[in-house]
Amino acid sequence: MRPGVPVAVLVSASLLTLGAAPAGGDASPPLPARMADTGGGTQLITAVAEGTGSTTGTVTWWDRRGGSDGPWVAAGSAPARFGSGGLAARAGRVQGTNTTPTGLYGLPYAFGTEAPPRGTAYRYRPVRENSWWCQDNASLSYNRWTEPRPADCRAAEAEHLITYRTQYAHALVVGFNYDRPVRGRGAGIFLHVDGRGATAGCVSVPKEAMRRILRWAEPGERPHIAIGTPGGATAITRY
């Protein structure tokens, strides 16, 4: 976020970029309507950065009103942060580069060091002292939550979740490299609460925005998250 620019101004400007027209103007289709795929559900989160070198952008969450053929309507929006290394196409992403993978992903479950916001319908795992996310390429538990940390997952190659009480106050697992993990591509990609700056490859938003997203998300609506840029090879509309 640029110093001295109110959040409301940033959000408003971002919504205009994503397809909302000013009053009296010709409305263009909302971003989800311009995408190749939205996951087949009636809820979608979009995370858009200006370019692959950007570390900031906008997260917007959308509802499809009236079923699978209805219009997409923005339910909320917030400033977002991306990896300190920018963004990278998922197929070519390399673990340890601090890049946020672009693409369209499911959201398997939520978790947090704090209790879920009232009204959360998503499966929500509490973070405990023995909760780890394994990132060890040699482990059978690669890119998985483990309690406790297994012997084949080195502590130096795993994330002790409770250590990040601020960032993981509330989070959603992003299904990048999750169903059939490819070693070396990356592990532990989440949508979570802001820390002090850019992330290590996740997408983050202010805490209140994360709480709003958890209250909004309905598993039965099959929400997905799409991460990308306005144009180019990583254009969000390609997903």
Tab-separated table of C-alpha atoms in Angstrom:
chain	number	residue	atom	x	y	z
A	1	MET	CA	0.000	0.000	0.000
A	2	ARG	CA	1.332	3.452	-0.871
A	3	PRO	CA	1.819	5.669	2.218
A	4	GLY	CA	-0.909	8.235	2.681
A	5	VAL	CA	-3.460	6.612	0.336
A	6	PRO	CA	-6.636	5.615	2.201
A	7	VAL	CA	-7.655	1.967	1.929
A	8	ALA	CA	-11.113	2.968	0.670
A	9	VAL	CA	-9.527	4.761	-2.286
A	10	LEU	CA	-7.370	1.758	-3.142
A	11	VAL	CA	-10.300	-0.637	-2.986
A	12	SER	CA	-12.477	1.634	-5.112
A	13	ALA	CA	-9.767	2.004	-7.730
A	14	SER	CA	-9.169	-1.728	-7.770
A	15	LEU	CA	-12.837	-2.499	-8.306
A	16	LEU	CA	-12.871	-0.160	-11.295
A	17	THR	CA	-9.858	-1.988	-12.717
A	18	LEU	CA	-11.614	-5.320	-12.273
A	19	GLY	CA	-14.646	-4.325	-14.288
A	20	ALA	CA	-16.927	-2.130	-12.176
A	21	ALA	CA	-17.941	0.929	-14.177
A	22	PRO	CA	-18.318	4.440	-12.747
A	23	ALA	CA	-21.807	5.816	-12.257
A	24	GLY	CA	-23.386	6.652	-15.579
A	25	GLY	CA	-20.787	4.670	-17.549
A	26	ASP	CA	-21.187	1.546	-19.656
A	27	ALA	CA	-20.810	-1.490	-17.419
A	28	SER	CA	-18.342	-4.122	-18.616
A	29	PRO	CA	-18.761	-7.752	-17.556
A	30	PRO	CA	-17.460	-8.427	-14.030
A	31	LEU	CA	-14.126	-10.202	-13.801
A	32	PRO	CA	-15.482	-13.741	-13.196
A	33	ALA	CA	-17.675	-13.459	-16.310
A	34	ARG	CA	-14.507	-12.837	-18.346
A	35	MET	CA	-12.631	-15.846	-16.993
A	36	ALA	CA	-12.177	-19.129	-18.849
A	37	ASP	CA	-13.014	-21.136	-15.716
A	38	THR	CA	-14.261	-20.247	-12.245
A	39	GLY	CA	-14.268	-23.742	-10.747
A	40	GLY	CA	-17.902	-24.559	-11.429
A	41	GLY	CA	-19.274	-23.160	-8.188
A	42	THR	CA	-21.223	-20.030	-7.331
A	43	GLN	CA	-18.542	-18.402	-5.150
A	44	LEU	CA	-15.122	-17.205	-6.262
A	45	ILE	CA	-12.195	-15.287	-4.791
A	46	THR	CA	-9.976	-13.361	-7.206
A	47	ALA	CA	-6.493	-12.186	-6.227
A	48	VAL	CA	-5.071	-9.779	-8.790
A	49	ALA	CA	-1.603	-8.201	-8.853
A	50	GLU	CA	-0.625	-5.553	-11.388
A	51	GLY	CA	2.244	-7.667	-12.731
A	52	THR	CA	4.367	-10.698	-11.920
A	53	GLY	CA	6.833	-8.472	-10.100
A	54	SER	CA	4.166	-6.940	-7.861
A	55	THR	CA	3.861	-7.720	-4.170
A	56	THR	CA	0.512	-5.976	-3.660
A	57	GLY	CA	-2.879	-6.058	-5.334
A	58	THR	CA	-6.545	-6.721	-4.606
A	59	VAL	CA	-8.586	-9.648	-3.354
A	60	THR	CA	-12.290	-9.642	-4.241
A	61	TRP	CA	-14.876	-12.246	-3.306
A	62	TRP	CA	-17.830	-12.850	-5.599
A	63	ASP	CA	-21.240	-14.534	-5.569
A	64	ARG	CA	-23.058	-15.874	-8.588
A	65	ARG	CA	-26.649	-14.872	-8.023
A	66	GLY	CA	-29.471	-17.105	-9.209
A	67	GLY	CA	-27.451	-20.275	-9.801
A	68	SER	CA	-24.958	-21.378	-12.429
A	69	ASP	CA	-26.251	-19.017	-15.133
A	70	GLY	CA	-26.720	-15.946	-12.968
A	71	PRO	CA	-24.641	-12.761	-12.850
A	72	TRP	CA	-21.499	-12.424	-10.733
A	73	VAL	CA	-21.698	-9.789	-7.999
A	74	ALA	CA	-18.834	-8.598	-5.810
A	75	ALA	CA	-19.534	-9.340	-2.133
A	76	GLY	CA	-16.410	-7.596	-0.819
A	77	SER	CA	-12.900	-6.455	-1.620
A	78	ALA	CA	-9.667	-5.733	0.237
A	79	PRO	CA	-6.048	-4.790	-0.436
A	80	ALA	CA	-3.842	-7.869	-0.738
A	81	ARG	CA	-0.197	-8.830	-0.434
A	82	PHE	CA	1.653	-11.435	-2.463
A	83	GLY	CA	5.028	-13.156	-2.278
A	84	SER	CA	8.163	-11.074	-1.863
A	85	GLY	CA	9.372	-12.675	-5.106
A	86	GLY	CA	6.230	-11.634	-6.979
A	87	LEU	CA	4.061	-14.112	-8.877
A	88	ALA	CA	4.976	-17.180	-10.945
A	89	ALA	CA	3.055	-19.524	-13.231
A	90	ARG	CA	2.271	-22.662	-11.274
A	91	ALA	CA	3.829	-25.127	-13.725
A	92	GLY	CA	7.217	-23.447	-13.540
A	93	ARG	CA	7.189	-22.420	-9.900
A	94	VAL	CA	10.145	-23.508	-7.758
A	95	GLN	CA	9.966	-24.019	-4.002
A	96	GLY	CA	11.839	-21.450	-1.929
A	97	THR	CA	11.488	-18.582	-4.417
A	98	ASN	CA	8.880	-16.715	-2.327
A	99	THR	CA	6.638	-16.447	-5.388
A	100	THR	CA	2.850	-16.708	-5.306
A	101	PRO	CA	1.621	-19.335	-7.783
A	102	THR	CA	-0.905	-18.139	-10.333
A	103	GLY	CA	-3.854	-20.292	-11.367
A	104	LEU	CA	-7.269	-21.491	-10.219
A	105	TYR	CA	-7.410	-23.565	-7.025
A	106	GLY	CA	-9.840	-25.187	-4.650
A	107	LEU	CA	-9.936	-24.283	-0.971
A	108	PRO	CA	-9.818	-27.579	0.971
A	109	TYR	CA	-10.319	-26.250	4.513
A	110	ALA	CA	-9.719	-23.380	6.918
A	111	PHE	CA	-7.590	-23.172	10.044
A	112	GLY	CA	-6.436	-20.722	12.658
A	113	THR	CA	-4.652	-19.928	15.885
A	114	GLU	CA	-7.870	-18.159	16.905
A	115	ALA	CA	-11.420	-19.472	16.997
A	116	PRO	CA	-13.361	-19.205	13.731
A	117	PRO	CA	-15.496	-16.110	13.242
A	118	ARG	CA	-19.122	-16.630	14.228
A	119	GLY	CA	-21.004	-17.974	11.228
A	120	THR	CA	-18.061	-19.832	9.651
A	121	ALA	CA	-19.382	-22.869	7.746
A	122	TYR	CA	-16.052	-24.146	6.442
A	123	ARG	CA	-14.264	-27.006	8.134
A	124	TYR	CA	-11.923	-25.174	10.512
A	125	ARG	CA	-8.901	-26.814	12.130
A	126	PRO	CA	-7.543	-25.266	15.341
A	127	VAL	CA	-3.788	-24.722	15.377
A	128	ARG	CA	-2.192	-26.501	18.323
A	129	GLU	CA	1.307	-26.665	19.739
A	130	ASN	CA	2.044	-29.793	17.684
A	131	SER	CA	0.548	-28.526	14.390
A	132	TRP	CA	3.022	-28.445	11.498
A	133	TRP	CA	2.886	-28.029	7.722
A	134	CYS	CA	5.453	-30.304	6.121
A	135	GLN	CA	7.528	-28.827	3.292
A	136	ASP	CA	10.231	-31.497	3.273
A	137	ASN	CA	10.563	-32.887	-0.253
A	138	ALA	CA	11.775	-36.222	1.112
A	139	SER	CA	8.777	-36.722	3.413
A	140	LEU	CA	5.674	-38.789	2.749
A	141	SER	CA	3.771	-35.884	4.347
A	142	TYR	CA	5.004	-33.288	1.841
A	143	ASN	CA	2.543	-30.374	1.548
A	144	ARG	CA	0.312	-31.683	4.311
A	145	TRP	CA	-0.784	-30.629	7.811
A	146	THR	CA	0.686	-33.017	10.373
A	147	GLU	CA	0.076	-33.511	14.097
A	148	PRO	CA	2.655	-34.240	15.360
A	149	ARG	CA	5.483	-33.688	12.890
A	150	PRO	CA	6.511	-37.098	11.516
A	151	ALA	CA	10.056	-38.367	11.848
A	152	ASP	CA	10.688	-38.133	8.093
A	153	CYS	CA	9.782	-34.414	8.009
A	154	ARG	CA	12.697	-32.332	9.245
A	155	ALA	CA	11.795	-29.375	11.466
A	156	ALA	CA	14.002	-27.132	9.349
A	157	GLU	CA	11.860	-28.090	6.328
A	158	ALA	CA	8.480	-27.637	8.005
A	159	GLU	CA	6.373	-24.732	9.238
A	160	HIS	CA	5.441	-24.739	12.918
A	161	LEU	CA	2.040	-23.138	12.455
A	162	ILE	CA	1.569	-21.811	15.970
A	163	THR	CA	4.727	-19.707	15.540
A	164	TYR	CA	2.754	-17.452	13.193
A	165	ARG	CA	-0.074	-16.449	15.501
A	166	THR	CA	-0.738	-13.177	13.680
A	167	GLN	CA	-0.650	-14.442	10.095
A	168	TYR	CA	-2.467	-17.669	10.878
A	169	ALA	CA	-5.076	-16.188	13.173
A	170	HIS	CA	-7.388	-17.224	10.309
A	171	ALA	CA	-6.465	-18.887	7.020
A	172	LEU	CA	-7.735	-20.935	4.093
A	173	VAL	CA	-5.617	-23.650	2.516
A	174	VAL	CA	-5.054	-22.949	-1.197
A	175	GLY	CA	-5.074	-26.169	-3.225
A	176	PHE	CA	-1.832	-25.409	-5.097
A	177	ASN	CA	0.254	-28.591	-5.588
A	178	TYR	CA	-2.072	-30.288	-3.139
A	179	ASP	CA	-3.961	-33.179	-4.716
A	180	ARG	CA	-0.919	-34.761	-6.372
A	181	PRO	CA	2.080	-32.923	-4.917
A	182	VAL	CA	5.103	-32.459	-7.158
A	183	ARG	CA	8.280	-32.347	-5.088
A	184	GLY	CA	10.159	-29.086	-5.438
A	185	ARG	CA	7.193	-27.101	-6.744
A	186	GLY	CA	6.119	-25.711	-3.389
A	187	ALA	CA	4.111	-26.337	-0.252
A	188	GLY	CA	2.056	-24.422	2.276
A	189	ILE	CA	0.249	-21.838	0.138
A	190	PHE	CA	-2.560	-20.136	2.058
A	191	LEU	CA	-4.896	-17.160	2.043
A	192	HIS	CA	-4.199	-15.657	5.456
A	193	VAL	CA	-3.989	-12.524	7.585
A	194	ASP	CA	-1.400	-9.842	6.823
A	195	GLY	CA	1.950	-9.914	8.557
A	196	ARG	CA	4.477	-7.080	8.438
A	197	GLY	CA	4.971	-7.086	4.677
A	198	ALA	CA	5.012	-9.300	1.604
A	199	THR	CA	4.479	-13.022	2.097
A	200	ALA	CA	6.669	-16.049	1.422
A	201	GLY	CA	4.377	-17.044	-1.456
A	202	CYS	CA	0.901	-16.879	0.056
A	203	VAL	CA	-1.821	-14.274	-0.435
A	204	SER	CA	-2.665	-12.159	2.607
A	205	VAL	CA	-5.352	-9.632	3.496
A	206	PRO	CA	-6.190	-7.541	6.578
A	207	LYS	CA	-7.572	-9.536	9.489
A	208	GLU	CA	-11.102	-8.178	9.263
A	209	ALA	CA	-11.216	-9.023	5.557
A	210	MET	CA	-10.118	-12.585	6.330
A	211	ARG	CA	-12.869	-12.862	8.931
A	212	ARG	CA	-15.418	-11.567	6.425
A	213	ILE	CA	-14.276	-14.106	3.845
A	214	LEU	CA	-14.685	-16.969	6.320
A	215	ARG	CA	-18.180	-15.831	7.251
A	216	TRP	CA	-19.038	-15.542	3.556
A	217	ALA	CA	-17.616	-18.818	2.243
A	218	GLU	CA	-20.072	-21.700	1.900
A	219	PRO	CA	-18.558	-25.128	1.129
A	220	GLY	CA	-21.697	-26.163	-0.738
A	221	GLU	CA	-21.147	-23.294	-3.197
A	222	ARG	CA	-17.739	-24.770	-4.135
A	223	PRO	CA	-15.648	-21.611	-3.762
A	224	HIS	CA	-12.300	-21.403	-5.565
A	225	ILE	CA	-9.515	-18.847	-5.647
A	226	ALA	CA	-8.022	-17.488	-8.873
A	227	ILE	CA	-4.636	-15.755	-8.681
A	228	GLY	CA	-3.147	-13.782	-11.550
A	229	THR	CA	-2.484	-10.519	-13.324
A	230	PRO	CA	-4.676	-8.336	-15.585
A	231	GLY	CA	-2.884	-9.492	-18.757
A	232	GLY	CA	-0.049	-11.495	-20.221
A	233	ALA	CA	0.813	-15.151	-19.742
A	234	THR	CA	-0.440	-15.061	-16.145
A	235	ALA	CA	-3.690	-13.203	-16.937
A	236	ILE	CA	-6.373	-14.196	-14.465
A	237	THR	CA	-8.889	-14.413	-17.316
A	238	ARG	CA	-6.954	-17.413	-18.688
A	239	TYR	CA	-7.964	-19.539	-15.730
